[in-house]
Amino acid sequence: MAVERIFKDEASEEKGERARMASFVGAMAIADLVKTTLGPKGMDKILQSTGRGRAVTVTNDGATILKSLHIDNPAAKVLIDISKVQDDEVGDGTTSVVVLAGELLREAEKLVAAKIHPMTIISGFRMAAECARDALLRKVMDNKEDAEKFKSDLMKIAMTTLSSKILSQDKEHFAQLAVDAVMRLKGSTNLESIQIIKKPGGSLKDSFLDEGFILDKKIGIGQPKRIENAKILVANTAMDTDKVKIYGARVRVDSMARAAEIEGAEKQKMREKVQKIIGHGINCFVNRQLIYNFPEELFADAGILAIEHADFDGIERLALVTGGEIASTFDNPESVKLGHCKLIEEIMIGDDKLIHFSGVEMGQACTIVLRGSSHHVLDEAERSLHDALCVLSQTVNDSRVLLGGGWPEMLMAKEVDELARKTPGKKSHAIDAFSRALIAIPSTIADNAGLDSAELIAQLRAEHQKEGCTAGIDVITGSVGDMAELGISEAFKVKQAVLLSATEAAEMILRVDEIITCAPRRREDRMNQSSITLMANSSEFDPQLFVSHKFPESTYTYTERDAVIYALGVGACGKDAVDADELKYVYHENGQQFIQVLPTFSALFSIRMSSTGGLHLPGLEYDPRLLLHGQQYIEIYKPLPSSASVRTEACIAGLHDKGKAAIIEIETKCFHSESGELLFMNRMTAFLRGAGGFSKSSQPFSYSNYPTNQASAAKIPKGQPFAALLYRLSGDYNPLHSDPEIAKVAGFSRPILHGLCTLGFAVRAIIKCICRGDPNMVKSISGRFLLHVYPGETLITEMWIEGLRVIYQVKVKERNRTVLSGYVDLHRLASSL
Amino acid sequence: MALAFDEFGRPFILIKQQDEKSRLRGLDAQKANISAGKAVSRILRTSLGPKGMDKMLQSPDGDVVITNDGATILEQMDVDNQIAKLMVELSRSQDYEIGDGTTGVVVLAGALLEQAEQLLERGIHPIRIAEGYEMASRIAFEHLDRIAQKFEFEVSNIEPLVQTCMTTLNSKMVNRCKRSLAEIAVKAVLSVADLERKDVNLDLIKVEGKVGGKLEDTELVYGITVDKDMSHPQMPKRIEDAKIAILTCPFEPPKPKTKHKVDIDTVEKFQTLRLQEQKYFDDMVQKCKDVGATLVICQWGFDDEANHLLMHRNLPAVRWVGGVELELIAIATGGRIVPRFQELTPEKLGKAGVVREKSFGTTKDRMLYIEHCANSRAVTIFIRGGNKMMIEETKRSVHDALCVARNLIRNNSIVYGGGSAEVSCSIAVEAAADRYPGVEQYAIRAFADALDFVPMALAENSGLQPIETLSAVKSQQIKENNPYCGIDCNDVGTTDMREQNVFETLIGKQQQILLATQVVKMILKIDDVISPSDF
């Protein structure tokens, strides 16, 4: 018996080795992705966003790269999260942590392949991580007591951090900037009071640190450009028109004179407000909202500097650094706290005028003005500087310092190696692997710098056997150098976080032995709204209008002749002109009164294509040559009469945007003109190709669900080369099926067979094999067109019976590809089956 | 799936839209159900125990959850099969009832189903199997009572409790901070526990998480946290002995519900209106001040002017507090929610020892802590972590630890873990089986075999030889008459679980056996499955 499915249709489950494999591969792929950015000679990545404008970011910051990736692999997501945590906690080492985790997993993979249980590996890793941390702790240097040395430590750390970034050219300059800024904070980690302003122009070297606060605003005309000992009122109040806030109030006047009076009163009100503000004894007024001309003029008259429309962050920061409060009412001047600063002046950076507040009360605040040739450079510079600031501010709190340049990794690897030798049991393999993973980091750094990593690592390892060794990789000269002399240092906190988080991430992924992916949530309702822009050139296309469009009712009359031509078109009697089962479709056999009509004949009465090969759709512009028939669903309520006049009602049943293409569903109901009975319903799904790419429609049809063991019939009707030309006569005059030129435009080597014709072939075969030739047993038909068919190809229809449903698929024998799949529901089964 | 045909081959229609439904009957139905149940338990089997593996689950929206908590795995799994849903329910009810052992109960149920399948093959009627299971579960239940021991601890000495919680946290991802988390959990439980009635209301412990910071920053707050900050950045960040006015009316000009217009047609009117407006704002703030409030918590927003007036009068305020939080604050501080300024009275104010705003790390997040509330001992465990995944997993782990501590306070009877209880029960059930005449005997023996599955899975997950280890432990139990021998998962070197300090609560274990038996009985009794055929 088949194993019961317990998940929803599209959910998937991966177990054991496969799951582990999937997560290993995903995690290592991510690690390899950022691997090349590691170290001072690491390369950058260009990230292009998929959003509007295709904005470009150039960076080698691991966290930034990973943040921008859209990843589907769950294990990869874990690594991205880990790098995010690293970014939040210490701000640097985001690449290292991912690379180390990736290396750990790479080693773990080998161990798993050698049949070591993941739990054993994990406990080995844990022991190793603990040992490595202890090794680092023994070797840390702490210069907290000695201010001078501490500062030089900070400088070294900043330079090491910056050396792998875009700022490496001017790393001394920027290291100085960062250290100065952080020292001003006096131990607080509140990086908010360091403001970074980016101004394009000049070179990176022109960037500078400014004590005080810079507001990116201009000073109003006619107002003082320089104020000493400023008293600042920071406000958040309306300075345009001070509206009456009582709900429902409105001005209703009967003459212009009255209106003028009221306006006067308003002006008076504003004047009073301004007077009150001036009454605070200030000489600078900063407002979050707009200041209109009138009050501005009043301020200018009073010799007060009025700055309008500062952003909210700016206001809060200004209030913070100047020690004022943000005011909204001005009735009690004595109790409002004013901000103070020594000097306000207008300064020029590049072409821009900015307002500079210096000598503020809170001495911690400072501003770093970054200059650079382009926005990309500035953005990357800001990220790099941010990393450096984060690391420095953390180091101020935890002043333990290590040497850099792969020294800590080699140190840890040595200790871990020794532990591995001492540990009995399988764990020692894992511990050994841990040390190899650690060495991978300096070797990556060397590789990225284009050095011979194997040689260098071997040398380093030899050096580290000596006691008190300070050797590391000197990337600049490409040899083993003394890190203490070269002044390359790293913060202990960063290294520790890298070690612990990477181990944790590797452990997390190793522990997984099963991945269960839920069926993705459907997001259909959104499709109707956004969409269409791609195919509808006219911008005013309204999907709602389109959906509510009603096609005109139309009436068709068909005769037996049409039904016969159709039957021939789908190959009835194509093989044997006296086929007993099929003769009835084309001839009044055995004196039967009417010929039998194939159920798929009804498909002809779905909305007809116009003779140019397209259907007219309101407001929707598309290339009719690129239209493809996607699916057809037919429900038959009454057996089709052999000749009749029918009335059709068509409407749009669905419209989906698929990015590059649109899918429309048109539902056609067909009534008998005389009796008014509903005969059949057609639902046609058309695929309007924009630039290709097929995605699942709203009713995804999974043909993998075929019961493989019940194939009951296979039939090979030989297709005729002229099938398309014959079928065409039934009313689908789309030139795609007859004109070689048009077919070329649509991307086919020659005219293709009508999709409905293929469907007709299939259903005819089903009726013959399963219904024992009785077309009236068919209740409904659903088909999905997967691939085109060229006339003359051999079609194989495979069928499976499942209850009252016949599942079928049509293959092209020559290409062995499935071209059509679907199901046919029957009213009943033929008694002999 | 037509049931019967007339002479023309047409089926009789019995069920509405019969042809759209699929149906399974008799033995087929039972086997299908059993295989579904087994499939679920097979997924969880590898997550059992301290060395259990994790599962990685990707939600419909693409978020990743990594956990080895049985209830969470099943919850997130999005199963479609009805029987599988029953198993999910089973683990959930264990979660609600006990909070721990959610994996074990499913594994046990799976094992019972597997045994039942073999019995069905031999032609034993499902009802007889169900009855046999019922008897066996009773035997096991009583046997557990016999082998249970008491666990001693005191409020002044919480160390044993902390140790227990640490055992629980050991198998989780957060074991880096197990010590501090265990302490937090124990303190939280003790502060809401009613030791005399031996009752703990876990509802009083709110577990909150906020992305950012690190796991070590997780803390226990004796009060409520609100994810809001003071309406004005310069209001005081700390208020002692706060008297809180809880308002659902905005600090904004009145908006009568009936439609109205105020026409301004003269300058005088304009000016009076202006004055009125000012007075209105003033009055609002004054009213709050008059009743003695030192903190205003409001469901709605403030006008800029009102905001500044509040600030000016030294009346800190919080705005845009959600309805649920508002209610919580009202309950905790013993205040009343006031819908109009006119109705403010001193009695309606809530009281709290300390209200403080705390900002976190380098990010701009601020939270409001309302501590030492007048009315209740409600506490909040506030979890910090680098990402959502970590926080969610920590929440689950803390929940487990809380439950363990609670269960021990409620009922300090324990049984030893490591599969020792199961092995001991299995021996007892096996021995009892021979006394039962009739077919049930077989079912009872099968039950004993199913009980062996749990230690077997434990051994397997720990990388030991399952059969070898189990038989060794079993023979040791019988030989030494020591029901505390279990699987040595952590490779400590002894099989005596008393020495390893591995134990579970008695009620938890008993509940596991009862719930699993119940569900299996239910599944066995189903002999016809009619479902809409989903193609």
mmCIF file of C-alpha atoms in Angstrom, chain A residues 433-640:
data_model
loop_
_atom_site.group_PDB
_atom_site.id
_atom_site.type_symbol
_atom_site.label_atom_id
_atom_site.label_comp_id
_atom_site.label_asym_id
_atom_site.label_seq_id
_atom_site.Cartn_x
_atom_site.Cartn_y
_atom_site.Cartn_z
ATOM 1 C CA ALA A 433 38.535 19.260 12.224
ATOM 2 C CA PHE A 434 37.853 22.379 14.241
ATOM 3 C CA SER A 435 41.484 23.350 14.169
ATOM 4 C CA ARG A 436 41.609 22.823 10.393
ATOM 5 C CA ALA A 437 38.595 25.104 10.022
ATOM 6 C CA LEU A 438 40.338 27.757 12.080
ATOM 7 C CA ILE A 439 43.385 27.641 9.843
ATOM 8 C CA ALA A 440 41.139 28.136 6.854
ATOM 9 C CA ILE A 441 40.677 31.780 7.817
ATOM 10 C CA PRO A 442 44.317 32.909 7.536
ATOM 11 C CA SER A 443 44.673 30.765 4.456
ATOM 12 C CA THR A 444 41.666 32.493 2.880
ATOM 13 C CA ILE A 445 43.172 35.851 3.730
ATOM 14 C CA ALA A 446 46.389 34.786 2.012
ATOM 15 C CA ASP A 447 44.537 33.351 -0.967
ATOM 16 C CA ASN A 448 42.567 36.540 -1.429
ATOM 17 C CA ALA A 449 45.796 38.491 -1.451
ATOM 18 C CA GLY A 450 47.118 36.217 -4.179
ATOM 19 C CA LEU A 451 49.742 34.628 -1.942
ATOM 20 C CA ASP A 452 50.803 31.036 -1.657
ATOM 21 C CA SER A 453 48.637 30.104 1.279
ATOM 22 C CA ALA A 454 49.945 26.566 1.757
ATOM 23 C CA GLU A 455 53.507 27.807 2.073
ATOM 24 C CA LEU A 456 52.620 30.677 4.363
ATOM 25 C CA ILE A 457 50.463 28.586 6.654
ATOM 26 C CA ALA A 458 53.189 25.997 6.989
ATOM 27 C CA GLN A 459 55.668 28.704 7.945
ATOM 28 C CA LEU A 460 53.235 30.231 10.379
ATOM 29 C CA ARG A 461 52.567 26.927 12.012
ATOM 30 C CA ALA A 462 56.244 26.362 12.515
ATOM 31 C CA GLU A 463 56.615 29.850 14.002
ATOM 32 C CA HIS A 464 53.779 29.240 16.395
ATOM 33 C CA GLN A 465 55.499 26.281 17.959
ATOM 34 C CA LYS A 466 57.772 28.804 19.647
ATOM 35 C CA GLU A 467 56.678 30.258 22.923
ATOM 36 C CA GLY A 468 55.399 33.844 22.853
ATOM 37 C CA CYS A 469 55.294 33.983 19.097
ATOM 38 C CA THR A 470 53.690 37.017 17.481
ATOM 39 C CA ALA A 471 53.839 35.908 13.874
ATOM 40 C CA GLY A 472 51.011 36.476 11.445
ATOM 41 C CA ILE A 473 50.486 36.987 7.748
ATOM 42 C CA ASP A 474 51.786 40.288 6.460
ATOM 43 C CA VAL A 475 49.652 40.714 3.391
ATOM 44 C CA ILE A 476 51.508 43.779 2.179
ATOM 45 C CA THR A 477 54.880 42.107 1.814
ATOM 46 C CA GLY A 478 53.385 38.678 1.308
ATOM 47 C CA SER A 479 55.359 36.941 3.996
ATOM 48 C CA VAL A 480 55.173 35.950 7.635
ATOM 49 C CA GLY A 481 55.665 39.004 9.775
ATOM 50 C CA ASP A 482 55.669 40.123 13.364
ATOM 51 C CA MET A 483 52.186 41.426 14.083
ATOM 52 C CA ALA A 484 53.225 43.280 17.202
ATOM 53 C CA GLU A 485 55.767 45.262 15.218
ATOM 54 C CA LEU A 486 53.439 45.887 12.314
ATOM 55 C CA GLY A 487 50.803 47.145 14.726
ATOM 56 C CA ILE A 488 47.979 44.945 13.590
ATOM 57 C CA SER A 489 45.479 44.422 16.378
ATOM 58 C CA GLU A 490 41.980 43.171 16.746
ATOM 59 C CA ALA A 491 39.436 43.483 19.507
ATOM 60 C CA PHE A 492 39.094 40.413 21.658
ATOM 61 C CA LYS A 493 35.344 40.840 21.760
ATOM 62 C CA VAL A 494 35.050 40.568 17.998
ATOM 63 C CA LYS A 495 37.175 37.437 17.816
ATOM 64 C CA GLN A 496 35.309 35.819 20.630
ATOM 65 C CA ALA A 497 31.958 36.615 19.047
ATOM 66 C CA VAL A 498 33.162 35.216 15.719
ATOM 67 C CA LEU A 499 34.311 32.013 17.372
ATOM 68 C CA LEU A 500 31.213 31.449 19.455
ATOM 69 C CA SER A 501 28.611 32.474 16.891
ATOM 70 C CA ALA A 502 30.213 30.451 14.133
ATOM 71 C CA THR A 503 30.351 27.369 16.339
ATOM 72 C CA GLU A 504 26.774 27.933 17.337
ATOM 73 C CA ALA A 505 25.631 28.298 13.749
ATOM 74 C CA ALA A 506 27.500 25.201 12.658
ATOM 75 C CA GLU A 507 26.003 23.310 15.564
ATOM 76 C CA MET A 508 22.543 24.541 14.719
ATOM 77 C CA ILE A 509 22.830 23.321 11.153
ATOM 78 C CA LEU A 510 24.495 20.046 12.126
ATOM 79 C CA ARG A 511 21.707 19.202 14.489
ATOM 80 C CA VAL A 512 19.139 19.293 11.735
ATOM 81 C CA ASP A 513 18.235 15.936 10.344
ATOM 82 C CA GLU A 514 15.055 16.853 8.606
ATOM 83 C CA ILE A 515 13.828 19.790 6.600
ATOM 84 C CA ILE A 516 10.134 20.317 6.208
ATOM 85 C CA THR A 517 9.095 23.019 3.825
ATOM 86 C CA CYS A 518 5.518 24.132 4.042
ATOM 87 C CA ALA A 519 3.491 24.862 0.973
ATOM 88 C CA PRO A 520 4.204 28.474 0.070
ATOM 89 C CA ARG A 521 1.400 30.817 0.861
ATOM 90 C CA ARG A 522 -0.561 31.808 -2.173
ATOM 91 C CA ARG A 523 -0.735 35.429 -2.961
ATOM 92 C CA GLU A 524 -3.346 35.702 -5.601
ATOM 93 C CA ASP A 525 -5.471 38.623 -4.675
ATOM 94 C CA ARG A 526 -2.532 40.913 -5.128
ATOM 95 C CA MET A 527 -2.110 39.923 -8.703
ATOM 96 C CA ASN A 528 -5.236 41.592 -9.923
ATOM 97 C CA GLN A 529 -4.135 44.966 -8.780
ATOM 98 C CA SER A 530 -0.533 45.731 -9.403
ATOM 99 C CA SER A 531 0.310 43.908 -12.618
ATOM 100 C CA ILE A 532 -0.393 44.627 -16.172
ATOM 101 C CA THR A 533 2.092 47.430 -16.617
ATOM 102 C CA LEU A 534 4.286 45.159 -18.622
ATOM 103 C CA MET A 535 1.757 44.150 -21.164
ATOM 104 C CA ALA A 536 -0.486 47.160 -21.058
ATOM 105 C CA ASN A 537 1.500 49.918 -22.615
ATOM 106 C CA SER A 538 -1.117 52.463 -21.888
ATOM 107 C CA SER A 539 -0.627 53.566 -18.341
ATOM 108 C CA GLU A 540 -4.321 54.114 -17.673
ATOM 109 C CA PHE A 541 -5.161 50.448 -17.959
ATOM 110 C CA ASP A 542 -7.607 49.609 -15.197
ATOM 111 C CA PRO A 543 -7.645 45.948 -14.227
ATOM 112 C CA GLN A 544 -10.960 46.322 -12.435
ATOM 113 C CA LEU A 545 -12.524 47.690 -15.565
ATOM 114 C CA PHE A 546 -10.962 44.959 -17.577
ATOM 115 C CA VAL A 547 -12.263 42.240 -15.321
ATOM 116 C CA SER A 548 -15.787 43.612 -15.443
ATOM 117 C CA HIS A 549 -15.737 43.689 -19.210
ATOM 118 C CA LYS A 550 -18.549 41.735 -20.829
ATOM 119 C CA PHE A 551 -18.049 40.353 -24.246
ATOM 120 C CA PRO A 552 -20.968 40.851 -26.587
ATOM 121 C CA GLU A 553 -23.310 37.925 -26.814
ATOM 122 C CA SER A 554 -22.995 36.105 -30.038
ATOM 123 C CA THR A 555 -24.838 33.400 -31.811
ATOM 124 C CA TYR A 556 -23.364 30.649 -33.883
ATOM 125 C CA THR A 557 -25.046 28.109 -36.015
ATOM 126 C CA TYR A 558 -23.374 24.878 -36.852
ATOM 127 C CA THR A 559 -24.448 22.011 -38.991
ATOM 128 C CA GLU A 560 -23.513 18.396 -39.262
ATOM 129 C CA ARG A 561 -20.939 19.408 -41.810
ATOM 130 C CA ASP A 562 -19.055 21.438 -39.232
ATOM 131 C CA ALA A 563 -19.116 18.595 -36.771
ATOM 132 C CA VAL A 564 -17.776 16.221 -39.406
ATOM 133 C CA ILE A 565 -14.970 18.555 -40.425
ATOM 134 C CA TYR A 566 -14.069 18.888 -36.781
ATOM 135 C CA ALA A 567 -14.035 15.155 -36.257
ATOM 136 C CA LEU A 568 -11.774 14.722 -39.254
ATOM 137 C CA GLY A 569 -9.620 17.554 -37.977
ATOM 138 C CA VAL A 570 -8.942 15.716 -34.747
ATOM 139 C CA GLY A 571 -8.139 12.572 -36.664
ATOM 140 C CA ALA A 572 -11.295 10.534 -36.440
ATOM 141 C CA CYS A 573 -11.094 7.689 -38.940
ATOM 142 C CA GLY A 574 -7.632 8.944 -39.762
ATOM 143 C CA LYS A 575 -6.154 5.493 -39.636
ATOM 144 C CA ASP A 576 -8.972 3.346 -40.795
ATOM 145 C CA ALA A 577 -11.826 4.759 -42.819
ATOM 146 C CA VAL A 578 -14.194 2.057 -41.610
ATOM 147 C CA ASP A 579 -13.241 2.207 -37.949
ATOM 148 C CA ALA A 580 -16.418 0.979 -36.262
ATOM 149 C CA ASP A 581 -15.952 3.173 -33.232
ATOM 150 C CA GLU A 582 -15.362 6.351 -35.093
ATOM 151 C CA LEU A 583 -17.422 6.194 -38.206
ATOM 152 C CA LYS A 584 -20.370 7.529 -36.302
ATOM 153 C CA TYR A 585 -18.678 10.878 -35.964
ATOM 154 C CA VAL A 586 -18.569 11.399 -39.708
ATOM 155 C CA TYR A 587 -21.327 9.300 -41.142
ATOM 156 C CA HIS A 588 -24.900 8.255 -40.409
ATOM 157 C CA GLU A 589 -23.841 4.783 -39.613
ATOM 158 C CA ASN A 590 -26.334 1.949 -39.307
ATOM 159 C CA GLY A 591 -29.110 4.301 -40.092
ATOM 160 C CA GLN A 592 -28.623 6.394 -36.973
ATOM 161 C CA GLN A 593 -30.555 9.579 -37.221
ATOM 162 C CA PHE A 594 -27.793 11.998 -36.345
ATOM 163 C CA ILE A 595 -24.088 11.781 -36.354
ATOM 164 C CA GLN A 596 -22.400 11.785 -32.982
ATOM 165 C CA VAL A 597 -20.577 14.914 -31.936
ATOM 166 C CA LEU A 598 -17.306 14.767 -30.073
ATOM 167 C CA PRO A 599 -17.465 16.595 -26.740
ATOM 168 C CA THR A 600 -14.411 18.651 -27.542
ATOM 169 C CA PHE A 601 -16.319 20.163 -30.440
ATOM 170 C CA SER A 602 -17.771 22.504 -27.819
ATOM 171 C CA ALA A 603 -14.397 24.099 -27.368
ATOM 172 C CA LEU A 604 -14.831 25.810 -30.696
ATOM 173 C CA PHE A 605 -17.467 28.037 -29.200
ATOM 174 C CA SER A 606 -15.308 29.564 -26.590
ATOM 175 C CA ILE A 607 -14.549 33.131 -27.524
ATOM 176 C CA ARG A 608 -13.361 33.152 -31.078
ATOM 177 C CA MET A 609 -10.126 34.596 -32.137
ATOM 178 C CA SER A 610 -10.466 37.244 -34.748
ATOM 179 C CA SER A 611 -9.010 36.418 -38.105
ATOM 180 C CA THR A 612 -5.760 38.238 -37.333
ATOM 181 C CA GLY A 613 -5.199 35.717 -34.654
ATOM 182 C CA GLY A 614 -6.016 37.636 -31.541
ATOM 183 C CA LEU A 615 -8.957 38.310 -29.382
ATOM 184 C CA HIS A 616 -10.028 41.813 -28.729
ATOM 185 C CA LEU A 617 -9.494 42.752 -25.117
ATOM 186 C CA PRO A 618 -10.380 46.207 -23.892
ATOM 187 C CA GLY A 619 -7.457 48.325 -22.855
ATOM 188 C CA LEU A 620 -5.008 45.468 -23.050
ATOM 189 C CA GLU A 621 -2.325 45.726 -25.632
ATOM 190 C CA TYR A 622 -0.380 42.666 -26.454
ATOM 191 C CA ASP A 623 1.226 41.001 -29.383
ATOM 192 C CA PRO A 624 -1.341 38.514 -30.642
ATOM 193 C CA ARG A 625 1.388 36.446 -32.203
ATOM 194 C CA LEU A 626 2.746 35.694 -28.766
ATOM 195 C CA LEU A 627 -0.549 34.430 -27.420
ATOM 196 C CA LEU A 628 -0.538 30.821 -26.328
ATOM 197 C CA HIS A 629 -3.364 28.660 -25.258
ATOM 198 C CA GLY A 630 -2.630 27.496 -21.730
ATOM 199 C CA GLN A 631 -5.505 25.439 -20.438
ATOM 200 C CA GLN A 632 -8.947 24.400 -21.469
ATOM 201 C CA TYR A 633 -11.666 23.200 -19.180
ATOM 202 C CA ILE A 634 -14.942 21.956 -20.600
ATOM 203 C CA GLU A 635 -18.074 20.968 -18.738
ATOM 204 C CA ILE A 636 -20.792 19.308 -20.723
ATOM 205 C CA TYR A 637 -24.311 19.444 -19.385
ATOM 206 C CA LYS A 638 -26.228 18.043 -22.334
ATOM 207 C CA PRO A 639 -25.123 15.837 -25.200
ATOM 208 C CA LEU A 640 -24.328 18.037 -28.162
#
